[in-house]
Coordinates of C-alpha atoms and ligand atoms in Angstrom, one line a residue:
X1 CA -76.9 -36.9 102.4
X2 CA -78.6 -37.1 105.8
X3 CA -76.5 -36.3 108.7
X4 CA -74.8 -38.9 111.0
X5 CA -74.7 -38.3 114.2
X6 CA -73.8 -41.1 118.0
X7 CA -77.8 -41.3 118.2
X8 CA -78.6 -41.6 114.7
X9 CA -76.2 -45.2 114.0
X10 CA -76.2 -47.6 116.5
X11 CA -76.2 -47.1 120.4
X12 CA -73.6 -48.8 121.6
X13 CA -73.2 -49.7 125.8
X14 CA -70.5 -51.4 128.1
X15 CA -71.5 -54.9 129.7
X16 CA -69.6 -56.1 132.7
X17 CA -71.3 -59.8 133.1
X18 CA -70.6 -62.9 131.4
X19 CA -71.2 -63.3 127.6
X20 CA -73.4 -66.1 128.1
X21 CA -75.9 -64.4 129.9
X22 CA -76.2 -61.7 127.4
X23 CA -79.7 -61.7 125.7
X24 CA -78.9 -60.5 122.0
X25 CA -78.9 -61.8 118.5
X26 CA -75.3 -62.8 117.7
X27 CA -72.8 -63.1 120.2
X28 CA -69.0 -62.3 119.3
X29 CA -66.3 -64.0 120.5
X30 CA -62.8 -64.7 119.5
X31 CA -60.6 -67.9 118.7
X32 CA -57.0 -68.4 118.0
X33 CA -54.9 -70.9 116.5
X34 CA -54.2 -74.3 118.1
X35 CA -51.8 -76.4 116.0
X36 CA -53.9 -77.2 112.9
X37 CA -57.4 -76.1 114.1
X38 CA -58.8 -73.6 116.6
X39 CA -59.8 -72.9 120.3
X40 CA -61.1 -70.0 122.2
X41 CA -59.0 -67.0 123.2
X42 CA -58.2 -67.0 126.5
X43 CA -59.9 -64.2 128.8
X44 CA -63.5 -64.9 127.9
X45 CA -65.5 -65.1 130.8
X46 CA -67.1 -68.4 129.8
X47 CA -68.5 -71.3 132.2
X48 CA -66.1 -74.6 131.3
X49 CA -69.2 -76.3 129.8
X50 CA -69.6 -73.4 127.6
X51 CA -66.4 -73.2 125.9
X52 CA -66.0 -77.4 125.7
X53 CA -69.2 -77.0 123.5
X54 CA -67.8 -74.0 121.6
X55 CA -64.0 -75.7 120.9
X56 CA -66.0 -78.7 119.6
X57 CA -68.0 -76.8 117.1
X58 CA -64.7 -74.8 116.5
X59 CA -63.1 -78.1 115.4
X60 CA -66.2 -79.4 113.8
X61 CA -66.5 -76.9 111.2
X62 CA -62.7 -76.6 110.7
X63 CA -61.9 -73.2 112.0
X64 CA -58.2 -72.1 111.8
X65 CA -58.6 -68.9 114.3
X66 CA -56.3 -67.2 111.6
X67 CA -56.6 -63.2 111.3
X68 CA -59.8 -62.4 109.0
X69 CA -61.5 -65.8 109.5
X70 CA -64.9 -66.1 111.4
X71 CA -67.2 -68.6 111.7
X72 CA -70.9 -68.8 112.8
X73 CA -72.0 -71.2 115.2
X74 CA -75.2 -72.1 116.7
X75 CA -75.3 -70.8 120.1
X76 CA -74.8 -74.0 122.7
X77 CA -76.9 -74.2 126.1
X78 CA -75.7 -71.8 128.4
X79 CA -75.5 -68.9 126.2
X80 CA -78.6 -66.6 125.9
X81 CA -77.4 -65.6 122.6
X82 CA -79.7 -67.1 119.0
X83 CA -76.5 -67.5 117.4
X84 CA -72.5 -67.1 118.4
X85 CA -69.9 -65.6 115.8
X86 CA -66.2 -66.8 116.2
X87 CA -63.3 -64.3 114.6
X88 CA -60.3 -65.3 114.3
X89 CA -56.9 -63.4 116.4
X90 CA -54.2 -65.5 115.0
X91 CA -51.2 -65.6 116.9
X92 CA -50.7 -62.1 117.9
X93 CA -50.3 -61.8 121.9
X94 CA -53.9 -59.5 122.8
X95 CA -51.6 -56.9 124.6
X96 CA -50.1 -56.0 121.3
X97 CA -52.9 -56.6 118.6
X98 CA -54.8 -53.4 118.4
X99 CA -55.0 -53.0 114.6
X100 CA -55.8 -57.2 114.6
X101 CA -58.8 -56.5 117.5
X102 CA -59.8 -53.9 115.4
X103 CA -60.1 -56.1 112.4
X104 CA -61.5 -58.9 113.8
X105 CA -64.4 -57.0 115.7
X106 CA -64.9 -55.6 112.2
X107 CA -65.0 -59.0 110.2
X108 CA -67.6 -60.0 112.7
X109 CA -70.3 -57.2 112.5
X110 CA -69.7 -56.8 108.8
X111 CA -72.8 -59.3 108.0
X112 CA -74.4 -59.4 111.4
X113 CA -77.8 -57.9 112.0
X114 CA -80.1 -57.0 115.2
X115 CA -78.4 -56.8 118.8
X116 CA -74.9 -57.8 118.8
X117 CA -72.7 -58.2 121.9
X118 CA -69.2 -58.3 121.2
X119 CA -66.9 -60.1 123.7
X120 CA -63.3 -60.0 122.6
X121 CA -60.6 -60.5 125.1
X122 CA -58.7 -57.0 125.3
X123 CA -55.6 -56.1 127.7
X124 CA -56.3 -52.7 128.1
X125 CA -58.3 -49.3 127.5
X126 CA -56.7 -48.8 124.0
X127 CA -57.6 -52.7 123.3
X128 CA -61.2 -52.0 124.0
X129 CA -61.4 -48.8 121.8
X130 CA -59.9 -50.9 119.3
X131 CA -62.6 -53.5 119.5
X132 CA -65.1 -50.6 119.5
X133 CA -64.2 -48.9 116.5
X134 CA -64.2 -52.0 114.6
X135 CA -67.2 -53.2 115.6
X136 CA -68.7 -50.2 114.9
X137 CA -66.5 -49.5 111.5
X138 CA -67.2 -53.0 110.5
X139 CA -71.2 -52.7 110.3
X140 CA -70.9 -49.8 108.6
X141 CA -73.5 -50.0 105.5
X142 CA -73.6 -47.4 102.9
X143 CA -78.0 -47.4 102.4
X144 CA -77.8 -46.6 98.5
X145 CA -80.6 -44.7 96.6
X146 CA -83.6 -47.0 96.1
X147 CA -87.1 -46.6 95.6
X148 CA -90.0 -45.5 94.1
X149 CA -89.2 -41.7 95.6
X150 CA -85.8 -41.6 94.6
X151 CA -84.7 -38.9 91.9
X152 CA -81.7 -38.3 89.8
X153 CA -81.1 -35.9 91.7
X154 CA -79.6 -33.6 89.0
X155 CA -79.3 -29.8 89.3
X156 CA -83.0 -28.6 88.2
X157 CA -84.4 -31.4 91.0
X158 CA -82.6 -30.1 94.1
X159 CA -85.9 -29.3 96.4
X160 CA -87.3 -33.0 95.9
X161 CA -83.7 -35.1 95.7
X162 CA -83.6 -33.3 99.2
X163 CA -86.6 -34.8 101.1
X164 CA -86.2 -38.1 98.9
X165 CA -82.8 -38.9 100.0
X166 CA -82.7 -42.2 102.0
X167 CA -81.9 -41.7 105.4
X168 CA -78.2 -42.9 106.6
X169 CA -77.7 -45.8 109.4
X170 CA -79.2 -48.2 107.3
X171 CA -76.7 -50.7 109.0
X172 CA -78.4 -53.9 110.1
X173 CA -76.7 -53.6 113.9
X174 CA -79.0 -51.9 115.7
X175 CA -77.5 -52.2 119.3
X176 CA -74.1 -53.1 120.1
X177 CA -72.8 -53.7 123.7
X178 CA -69.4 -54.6 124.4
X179 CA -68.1 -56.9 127.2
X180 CA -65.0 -55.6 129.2
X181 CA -63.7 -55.3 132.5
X182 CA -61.4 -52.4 131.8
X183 CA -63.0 -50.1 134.7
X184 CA -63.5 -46.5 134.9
X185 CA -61.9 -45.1 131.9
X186 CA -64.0 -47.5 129.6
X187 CA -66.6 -45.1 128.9
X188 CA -65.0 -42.8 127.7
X189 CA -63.1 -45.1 125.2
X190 CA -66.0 -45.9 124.0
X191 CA -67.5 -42.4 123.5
X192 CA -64.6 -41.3 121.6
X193 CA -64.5 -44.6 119.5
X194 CA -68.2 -43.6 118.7
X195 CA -67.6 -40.1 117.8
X196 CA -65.0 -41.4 115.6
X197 CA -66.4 -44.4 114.0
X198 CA -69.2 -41.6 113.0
X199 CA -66.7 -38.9 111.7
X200 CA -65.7 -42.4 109.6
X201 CA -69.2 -43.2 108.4
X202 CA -70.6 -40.1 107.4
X203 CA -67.1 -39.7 105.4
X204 CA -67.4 -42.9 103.7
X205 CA -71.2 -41.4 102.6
X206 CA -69.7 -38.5 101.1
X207 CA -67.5 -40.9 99.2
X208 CA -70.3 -43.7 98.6
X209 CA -72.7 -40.9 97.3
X210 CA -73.1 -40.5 93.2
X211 CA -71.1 -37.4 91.5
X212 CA -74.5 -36.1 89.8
X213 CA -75.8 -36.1 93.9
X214 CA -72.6 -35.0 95.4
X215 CA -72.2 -31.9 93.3
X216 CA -69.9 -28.9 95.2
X217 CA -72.8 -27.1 96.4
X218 CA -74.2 -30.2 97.9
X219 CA -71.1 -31.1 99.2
X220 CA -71.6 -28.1 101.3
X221 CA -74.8 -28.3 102.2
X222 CA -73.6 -31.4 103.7
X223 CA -71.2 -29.8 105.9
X224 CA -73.7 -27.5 106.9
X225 CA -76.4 -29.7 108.1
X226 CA -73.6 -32.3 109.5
X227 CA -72.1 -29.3 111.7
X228 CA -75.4 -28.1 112.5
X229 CA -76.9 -32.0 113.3
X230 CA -73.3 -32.6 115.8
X231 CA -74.6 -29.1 117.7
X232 CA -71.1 -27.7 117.7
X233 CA -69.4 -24.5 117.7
X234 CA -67.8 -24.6 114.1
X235 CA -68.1 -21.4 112.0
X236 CA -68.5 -22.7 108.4
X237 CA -68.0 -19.7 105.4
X238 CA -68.1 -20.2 101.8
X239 CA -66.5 -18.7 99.0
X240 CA -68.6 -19.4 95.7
X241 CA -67.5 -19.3 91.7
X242 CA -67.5 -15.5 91.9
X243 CA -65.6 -15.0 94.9
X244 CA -62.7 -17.2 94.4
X245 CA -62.5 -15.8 90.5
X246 CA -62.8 -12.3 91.5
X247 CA -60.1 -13.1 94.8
X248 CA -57.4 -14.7 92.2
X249 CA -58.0 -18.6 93.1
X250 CA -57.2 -18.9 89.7
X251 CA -56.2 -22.4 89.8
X252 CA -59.9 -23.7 91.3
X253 CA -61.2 -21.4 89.1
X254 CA -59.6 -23.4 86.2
X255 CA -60.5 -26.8 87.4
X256 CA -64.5 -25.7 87.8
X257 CA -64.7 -24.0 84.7
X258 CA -65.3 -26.7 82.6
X259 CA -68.6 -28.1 84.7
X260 CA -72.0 -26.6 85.0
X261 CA -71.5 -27.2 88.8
X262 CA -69.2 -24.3 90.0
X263 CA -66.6 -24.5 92.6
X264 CA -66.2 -23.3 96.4
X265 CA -64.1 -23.4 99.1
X266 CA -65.5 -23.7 102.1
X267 CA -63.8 -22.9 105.5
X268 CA -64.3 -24.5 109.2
X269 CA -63.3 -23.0 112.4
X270 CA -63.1 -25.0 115.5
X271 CA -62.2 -22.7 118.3
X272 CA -61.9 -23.8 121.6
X273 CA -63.0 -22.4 124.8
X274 CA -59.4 -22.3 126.1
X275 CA -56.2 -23.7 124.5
X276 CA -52.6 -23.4 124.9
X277 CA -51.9 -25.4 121.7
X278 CA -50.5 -23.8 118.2
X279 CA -53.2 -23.8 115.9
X280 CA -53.8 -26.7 112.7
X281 CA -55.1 -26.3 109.3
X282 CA -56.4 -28.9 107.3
X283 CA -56.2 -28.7 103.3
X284 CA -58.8 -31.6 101.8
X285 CA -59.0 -32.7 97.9
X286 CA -63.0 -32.5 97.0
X287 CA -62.7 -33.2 93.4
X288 CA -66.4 -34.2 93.3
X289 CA -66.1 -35.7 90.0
X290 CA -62.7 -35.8 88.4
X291 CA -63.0 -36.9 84.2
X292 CA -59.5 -35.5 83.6
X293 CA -61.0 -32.9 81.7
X294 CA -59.7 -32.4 78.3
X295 CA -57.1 -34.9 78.7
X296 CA -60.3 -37.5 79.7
X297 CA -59.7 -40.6 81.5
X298 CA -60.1 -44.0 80.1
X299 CA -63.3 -44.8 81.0
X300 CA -61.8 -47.9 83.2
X301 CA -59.7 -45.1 85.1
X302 CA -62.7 -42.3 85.2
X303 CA -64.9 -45.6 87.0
X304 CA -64.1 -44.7 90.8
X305 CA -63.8 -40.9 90.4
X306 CA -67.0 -39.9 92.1
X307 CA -63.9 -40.7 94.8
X308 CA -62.1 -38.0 94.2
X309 CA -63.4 -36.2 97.0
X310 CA -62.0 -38.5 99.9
X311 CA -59.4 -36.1 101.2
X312 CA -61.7 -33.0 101.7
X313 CA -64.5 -35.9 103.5
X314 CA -61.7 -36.5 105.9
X315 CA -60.2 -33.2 106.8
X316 CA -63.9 -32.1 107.5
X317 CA -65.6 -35.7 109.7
X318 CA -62.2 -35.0 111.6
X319 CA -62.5 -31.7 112.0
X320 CA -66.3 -32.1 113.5
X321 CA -65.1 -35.2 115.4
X322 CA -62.3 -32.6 117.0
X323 CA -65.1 -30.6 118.0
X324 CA -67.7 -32.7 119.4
X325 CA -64.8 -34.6 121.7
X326 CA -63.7 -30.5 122.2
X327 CA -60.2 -31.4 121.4
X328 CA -58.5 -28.2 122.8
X329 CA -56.8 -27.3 119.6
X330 CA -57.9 -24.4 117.6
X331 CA -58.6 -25.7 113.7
X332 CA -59.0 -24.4 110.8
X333 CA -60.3 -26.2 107.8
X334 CA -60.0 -25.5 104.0
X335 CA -62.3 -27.7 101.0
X336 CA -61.4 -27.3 97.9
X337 CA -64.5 -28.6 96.0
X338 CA -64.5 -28.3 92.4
X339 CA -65.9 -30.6 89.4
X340 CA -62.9 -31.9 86.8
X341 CA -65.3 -31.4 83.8
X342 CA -64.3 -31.1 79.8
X343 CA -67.3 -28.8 79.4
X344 CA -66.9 -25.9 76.5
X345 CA -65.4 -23.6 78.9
X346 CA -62.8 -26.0 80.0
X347 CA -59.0 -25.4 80.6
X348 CA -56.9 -26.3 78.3
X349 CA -53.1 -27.8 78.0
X350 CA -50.9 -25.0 77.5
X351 CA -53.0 -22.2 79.7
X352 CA -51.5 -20.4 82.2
X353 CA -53.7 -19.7 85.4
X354 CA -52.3 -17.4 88.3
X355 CA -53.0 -18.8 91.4
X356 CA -54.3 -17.2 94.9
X357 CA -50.1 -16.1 95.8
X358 CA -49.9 -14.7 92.4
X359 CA -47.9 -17.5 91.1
X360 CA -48.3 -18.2 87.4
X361 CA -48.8 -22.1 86.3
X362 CA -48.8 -23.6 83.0
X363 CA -51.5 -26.0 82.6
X364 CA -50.0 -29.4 81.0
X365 CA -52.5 -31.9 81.7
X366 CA -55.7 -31.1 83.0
X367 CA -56.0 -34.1 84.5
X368 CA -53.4 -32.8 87.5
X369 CA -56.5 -30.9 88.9
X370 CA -55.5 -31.9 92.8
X371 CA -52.9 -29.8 93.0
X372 CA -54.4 -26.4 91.4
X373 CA -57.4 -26.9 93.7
X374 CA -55.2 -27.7 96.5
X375 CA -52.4 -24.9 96.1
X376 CA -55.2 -22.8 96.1
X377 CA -56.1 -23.7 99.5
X378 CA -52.6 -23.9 101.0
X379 CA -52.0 -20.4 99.6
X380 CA -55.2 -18.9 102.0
X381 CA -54.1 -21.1 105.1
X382 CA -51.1 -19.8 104.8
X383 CA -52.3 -16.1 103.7
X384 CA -54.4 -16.9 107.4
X385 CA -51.7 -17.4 109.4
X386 CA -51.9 -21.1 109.4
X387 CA -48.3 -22.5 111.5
X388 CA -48.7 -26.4 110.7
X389 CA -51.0 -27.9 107.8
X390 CA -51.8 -31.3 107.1
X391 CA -53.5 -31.6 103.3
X392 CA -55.4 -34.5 102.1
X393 CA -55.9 -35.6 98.4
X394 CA -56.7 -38.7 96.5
X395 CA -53.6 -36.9 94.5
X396 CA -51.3 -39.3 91.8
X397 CA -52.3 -43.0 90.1
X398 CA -48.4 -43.1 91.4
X399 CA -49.1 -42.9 95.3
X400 CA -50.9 -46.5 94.4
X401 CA -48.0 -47.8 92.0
X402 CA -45.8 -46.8 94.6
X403 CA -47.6 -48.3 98.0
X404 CA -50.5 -50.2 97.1
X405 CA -53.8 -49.9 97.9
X406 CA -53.5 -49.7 101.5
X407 CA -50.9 -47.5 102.4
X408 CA -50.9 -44.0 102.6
X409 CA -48.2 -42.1 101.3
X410 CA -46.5 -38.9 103.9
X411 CA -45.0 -36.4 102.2
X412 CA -43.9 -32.7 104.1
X413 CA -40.9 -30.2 104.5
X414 CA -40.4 -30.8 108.6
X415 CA -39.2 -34.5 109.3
X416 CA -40.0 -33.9 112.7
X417 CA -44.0 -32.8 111.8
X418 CA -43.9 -36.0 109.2
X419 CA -42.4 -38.1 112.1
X420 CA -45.7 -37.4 114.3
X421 CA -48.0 -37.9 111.7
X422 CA -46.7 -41.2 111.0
X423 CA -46.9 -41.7 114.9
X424 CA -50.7 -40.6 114.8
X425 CA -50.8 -43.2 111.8
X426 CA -49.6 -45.9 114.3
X427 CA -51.8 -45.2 116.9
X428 CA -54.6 -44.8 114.8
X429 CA -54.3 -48.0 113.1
X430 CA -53.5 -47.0 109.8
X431 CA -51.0 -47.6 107.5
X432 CA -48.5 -45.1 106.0
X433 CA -45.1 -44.9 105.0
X434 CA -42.7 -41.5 104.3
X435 CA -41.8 -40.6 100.6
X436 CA -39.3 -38.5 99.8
X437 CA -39.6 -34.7 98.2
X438 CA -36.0 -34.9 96.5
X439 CA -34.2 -31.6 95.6
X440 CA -33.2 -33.0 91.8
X441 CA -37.3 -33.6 91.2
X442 CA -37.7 -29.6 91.6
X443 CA -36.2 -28.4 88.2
X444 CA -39.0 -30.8 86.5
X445 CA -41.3 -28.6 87.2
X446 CA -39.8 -25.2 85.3
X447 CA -41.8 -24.0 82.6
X448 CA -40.8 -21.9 79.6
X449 CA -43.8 -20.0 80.0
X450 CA -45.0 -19.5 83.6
X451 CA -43.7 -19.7 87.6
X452 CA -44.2 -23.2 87.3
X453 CA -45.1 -26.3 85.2
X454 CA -47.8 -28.1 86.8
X455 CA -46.7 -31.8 86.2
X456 CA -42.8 -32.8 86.5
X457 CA -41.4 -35.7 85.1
X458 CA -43.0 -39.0 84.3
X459 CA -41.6 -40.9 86.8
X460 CA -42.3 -40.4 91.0
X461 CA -45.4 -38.5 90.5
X462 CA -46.1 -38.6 94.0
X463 CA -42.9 -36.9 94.5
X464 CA -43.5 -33.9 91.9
X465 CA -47.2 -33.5 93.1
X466 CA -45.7 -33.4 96.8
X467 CA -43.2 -30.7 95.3
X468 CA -45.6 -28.9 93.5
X469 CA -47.5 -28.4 96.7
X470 CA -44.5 -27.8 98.9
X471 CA -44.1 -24.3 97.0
X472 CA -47.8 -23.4 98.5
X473 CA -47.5 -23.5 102.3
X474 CA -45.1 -20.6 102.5
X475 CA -45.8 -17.2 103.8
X476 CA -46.7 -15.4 101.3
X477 CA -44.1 -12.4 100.3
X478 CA -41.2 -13.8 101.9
X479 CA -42.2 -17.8 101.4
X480 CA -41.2 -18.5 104.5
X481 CA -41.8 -22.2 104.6
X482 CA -44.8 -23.2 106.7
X483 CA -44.8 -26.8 108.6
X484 CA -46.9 -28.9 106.5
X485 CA -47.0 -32.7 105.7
X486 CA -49.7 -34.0 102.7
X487 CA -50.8 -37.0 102.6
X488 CA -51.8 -38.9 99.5
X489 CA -54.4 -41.5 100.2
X490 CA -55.4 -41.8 96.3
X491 CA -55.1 -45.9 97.4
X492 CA -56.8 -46.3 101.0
X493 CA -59.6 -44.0 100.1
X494 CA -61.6 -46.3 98.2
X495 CA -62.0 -50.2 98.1
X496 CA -62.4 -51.4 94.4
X497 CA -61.7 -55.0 96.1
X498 CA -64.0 -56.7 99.1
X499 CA -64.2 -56.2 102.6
X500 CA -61.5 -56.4 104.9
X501 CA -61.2 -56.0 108.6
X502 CA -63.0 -53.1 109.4
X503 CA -63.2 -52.0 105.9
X504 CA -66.2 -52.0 103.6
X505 CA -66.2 -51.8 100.1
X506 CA -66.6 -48.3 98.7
X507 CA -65.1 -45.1 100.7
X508 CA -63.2 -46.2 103.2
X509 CA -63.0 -42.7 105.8
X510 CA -59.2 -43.2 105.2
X511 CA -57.5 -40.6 107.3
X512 CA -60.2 -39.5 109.5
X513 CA -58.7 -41.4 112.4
X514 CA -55.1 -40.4 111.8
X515 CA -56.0 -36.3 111.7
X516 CA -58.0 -36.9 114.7
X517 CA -55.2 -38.9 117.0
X518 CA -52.7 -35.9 115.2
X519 CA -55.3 -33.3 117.2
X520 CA -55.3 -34.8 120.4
X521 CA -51.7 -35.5 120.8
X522 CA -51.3 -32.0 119.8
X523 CA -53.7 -30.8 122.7
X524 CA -51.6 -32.4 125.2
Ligands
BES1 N1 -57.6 -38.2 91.0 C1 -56.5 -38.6 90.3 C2 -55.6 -39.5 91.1 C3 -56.1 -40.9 91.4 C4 -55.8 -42.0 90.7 C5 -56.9 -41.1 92.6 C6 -56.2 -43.3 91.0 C7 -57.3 -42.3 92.9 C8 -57.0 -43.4 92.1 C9 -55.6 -37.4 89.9 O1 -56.4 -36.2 89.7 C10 -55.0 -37.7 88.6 O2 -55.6 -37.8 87.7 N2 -53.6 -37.7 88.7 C11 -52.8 -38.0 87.5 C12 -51.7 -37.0 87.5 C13 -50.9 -36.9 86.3 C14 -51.8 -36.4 85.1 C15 -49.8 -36.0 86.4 C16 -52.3 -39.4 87.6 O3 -52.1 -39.9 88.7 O4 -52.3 -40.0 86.5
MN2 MN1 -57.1 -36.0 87.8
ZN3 ZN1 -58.1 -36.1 90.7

C-alpha cells in the first residue's frame, strides 16, 4: 500500500477556452437524446462546423445520448483533440443532474488513457465538482501485484513485500483539465473534488488489496504513512493484542483470537486550529479477512471478504480528507481491525466475552464478528466523550437482501442526526435509505446466559445488528444515549458486477463522500 496523495494521481487544471482548441488525447463531451438518436448537449462552446461534424457521427454510429452510454469518435477538423469521447446525459435538465454529470464524466475516463480534457456542460459550481469527481472517480485503476518482484507478502516477508509493493496511480489519465466558465469559486471546487476523489481511491486500495497483504498491522501501517504522506496534523495511537485484552475489549479480543494476525484499534485525531463545532467520532468495520470463523462461510460467500474492511477505509480517507481541506470540526476516529479467523484459539458458539462497558455477550455465531469489534469501539468513543458518532461496517448479508447493492442502509437513535446524514447522502451523491430499529426486535436479543445475545432473530438482521449496536453508544454508567447513526454499506462497498458511472469494479470508497459532506455542513 503506497500512499495516495493530489500529486501522486493525476493533476488535474481548469480550462476557460474552447474545447476544440484543447491539445490532449481524448476530448469529452456530452450528448443527449433527440427523438430516436442523439445530438450534442447544449452549452458546449463549439464552432457550428464543429458540432454539424460531431451530430453526424453521433447519428452515424447510432448513439442514443441515454445515461451510461458513450461513444468514441474520431476527432473532426477543428478539434485539436486525437480522438473525442461522447457520454451520454439523457433527459435530465443540467441544473438538476449532479449525480448523472457525475456518472457520465465517470463512464468517459473509465477506459481513456493519456491527457484527457473533459468538457461537459454544467449550471453551476456544484455541477462542476460533480464533473470533477467523476472524472477523476471514474479513471480510478486499482494497479494489482504483478511482477517478477512481487512477494506473497505473508507475515515472515514483511521487510521485502514493503519495497516490492507496486506503486498506486497506476491510472492510465495522466492529466485531466476541465472546461468551465463557472468563475472564481471553480478552483476551489476542484481542489476539494481532488482531495476527495483521493480520500476515495486510496479507500478503494485498502479494499482492492489481498487479505494475506492487508493484515491489521498493515492496515495500520497504512494509516500511518497515508497521514504522514497528506502532511497533516492527525495524531494516530494504537492499541495492540495486549492492550485491548488486558483493557477488557473483550469482544475484538474474541474476534482476533482465532488468527495469527492479532487485532488493534487504532485512533485518529483531527483537531483543528479553532472550532466552534461539537466534536464527531467515527466507528469503522476493518474486518481484514472475515471466514466466519467457526461457523465458516461457504466458500461462494467467504469470496469477497478481503472486503470486510470497507467501513473502517472510509471512516479513516474521510477523516484525512477532513484534515487536508481543514474542515473546522474536531474528529475523532476509531478502527476496529481484527481477522475473522477459525484458528485453534478461535471463539466458539456458546462463549461469553465481556466487552469494553463490562457488558457480558453470548457468542451465537461467530460469523456476527461486526458488531463485537464495533461495540468495542463505540464503547471507547463514548467512554471519550464522543457527543455524535457515525459507525461504518460492511455489517449483515440482510442490509443487501433488504436494499440491494447500491444502497446504503441508515440506521441511529436521533431521527433528526439520521435526517442529516441522509441529507449529506444527497448531496454527496450517494444513495441511502432509513431502516427502522423497532422496539419488539430488542427482546430477540436476550440471552439465558449473558447481558446480551449477539444475533436476534432470523429475520431483519440489519435491524438486530443496528440494535445490538444501539446498546454501545451510551455513556457509560448511566447509558445515557449518545447521538449516533450506523450505516451499513455491506452492499455499496464492493462491486461484484461491472463498472458503472463512476464506479469501478472492486472497492468502491462507499461512504467516504457522505462522512466528508456530514463534516463540512457540520462546520458551518
Ligand atoms: N461481513 C459479513 C456481512 C456481509 C455480507 C458483508 C455480504 C458484505 C457482503 C458479516 O460479518 C456477516 O457475516 N454477517 C452475518 C450475520 C449473521 C451471522 C447474524 C450475515 O449477514 O449473514
Ligand atoms: Mn461475518
Ligand atoms: Zn463481517
Amino acid at each position: 500500500m503506497s500512499p495516495r496523495t493530489v500529486s501522486s494521481t493525476i493533476s488535474t487544471s481548469l480550462a476557460t477556452k474552447s474545447p476544440a482548441d484543447l491539445d490532449v488525447d481524448t476530448l469529452v463531451l456530452a450528448s443527449v437524446p433527440d427523438g430516436e438518436a442523439a445530438r450534442l448537449a447544449d452549452g458546449h462552446d463549439l464552432p457550428n462546423k464543429v458540432v454539424k461534424a460531431l451530430n453526424a457521427a453521433l447519428a452515424a454510429v447510432n448513439a442514443t445520448g441515454k445515461p451510461a452510454s458513450q461513444v468514441a469518435l474520431p476527432a473532426p477538423s477543428g478539434v485539436k483533440a486525437r480522438r473525442v469521447v461522447v457520454t451520454g446525459l439523457g433527459d435530465t435538465p443540467v441544473a438538476e443532474g449532479g449525480d448523472v454529470l457525475r456518472r457520465a464524466a465517470g463512464v468517459a475516463t473509465r477506459g481513456a488513457t493519456g491527457s484527457v480534457a473533459v468538457a461537459i456542460p454544467h449550471a453551476d459550481v456544484a455541477g462542476l465538482a460533480a464533473v470533477v469527481e467523476g472524472a477523476l472517480m471514474g479513471a480510478y485503476a486499482y494497479p494489482g501485484i504483478r511482477g517478477a518482484k512481487a512477494t506473497d507478502g505473508s507475515t515472515g516477508d514483511r521487510k521485502n513485500k514493503r519495497s516490492s509493493e507496486t506503486p498506486a496511480g497506476s491510472t492510465k489519465v495522466t492529466s485531466l483539465s476541465v472546461v468551465t466558465s463557472t468563475g472564481k469559486s471553480a478552483a476551489v471546487a476542484v481542489r476539494r473534488a481532488e482531495v476527495l476523489a483521493d480520500a476515495v481511491s486510496w479507500a478503494r486500495d485498502l479494499v482492492n488489496t489481498p487479505p494475506n497483504r492487508l493484515t491489521p498491522q498493515a492496515f495500520v501501517e497504512a494509516v500511518q504513512e497515508q497521514v504522514k504522506a497528506a502532511g497533516v496534523k492527525i495524531a494516530v495511537t494504537v492499541l495492540d493484542e495486549n492492550e485491548l485484552r488486558e483493557q477488557g475489549f473483550g469482544g475484538i479480543t474474541g474476534v482476533g483470537q482465532g488468527s495469527a494476525n492479532p487485532p488493534r484499534i487504532v485512533r485518529l485525531s483531527w483537531t483543528p486550529k479553532s472550532s466552534s463545532a461539537a466534536p464527531v467520532a467515527f466507528v469503522g468495520k476493518g474486518i481484514t479477512f472475515d471466514s466466519g470463523g467457526l461457523n465458516i462461510k461457504p466458500g461462494s460467500s467467504m469470496a469477497t471478504m478481503k472486503s470486510d474492511m470497507a467501513g473502517a477505509a472510509a471512516v479513516a480517507a474521510a477523516t484525512i480528507a477532513a484534515a487536508v481541506l481543514d474542515v473546522r470540526v474536531p474528529v475523532t476516529t476509531y478502527l476496529g481491525l481484527a481477522e475473522n479467523m477459525p484458528g485453534g484459539n478461535a471463539q466458539r458458539p456458546g462463549d461469553v466475552v465481556t466487552m469494553r462497558d463490562g457488558t457480558t455477550v453470548e457468542i451465537l455465531d461467530t460469523d456476527a464478528e461486526g458488531r463485537m469489534v464495533l461495540g468495542d469501539c463505540l464503547c471507547l468513543a463514548s467512554q471519550e466523550g464522543a457527543e455524535r458518532i457515525v459507525d461504518v461496517a460492511t455489517l449483515t448479508g440482510a442490509c443487501v437482501v433488504a436494499l440491494g447493492t447500491r444502497v446504503t442502509g441508515v440506521m441511529g437513535n436521533d431521527e433528526a442526526f439520521t435526517q442529516e446524514v441522509l441529507g449529506a447522502a444527497q448531496t454527496a451523491g450517494e444513495q441511502m435509505w432509513p431502516l427502522p430499529l423497532p422496539e419488539d426486535l430488542r427482546a430477540s436479543l436476550d440471552s439465558p446466559f449473558a447481558d446480551l445475545a449477539h444475533k436476534g432473530d432470523r429475520w431483519g438482521g440489519a435491524l438486530t445488528a443496528g440494535l445490538f449496536l444501539e446498546r454501545f453508544a451510551a455513556t457509560p454508567g448511566d447509558r445515557t444515549p449518545i447521538t449516533w447513526a450506523h450505516l451499513d454499506i455491506a452492499g455499496p462497498s464492493y462491486n461484484e458486477g461491472a463498472p458503472w458511472g463512476h464506479v469501478p469494479k472492486g472497492g468502491t470508497g462507499a461512504a467516504v463522500p457522505t462522512l466528508l459532506t456530514l463534516l463540512e455542513n457540520h462546520a458551518h
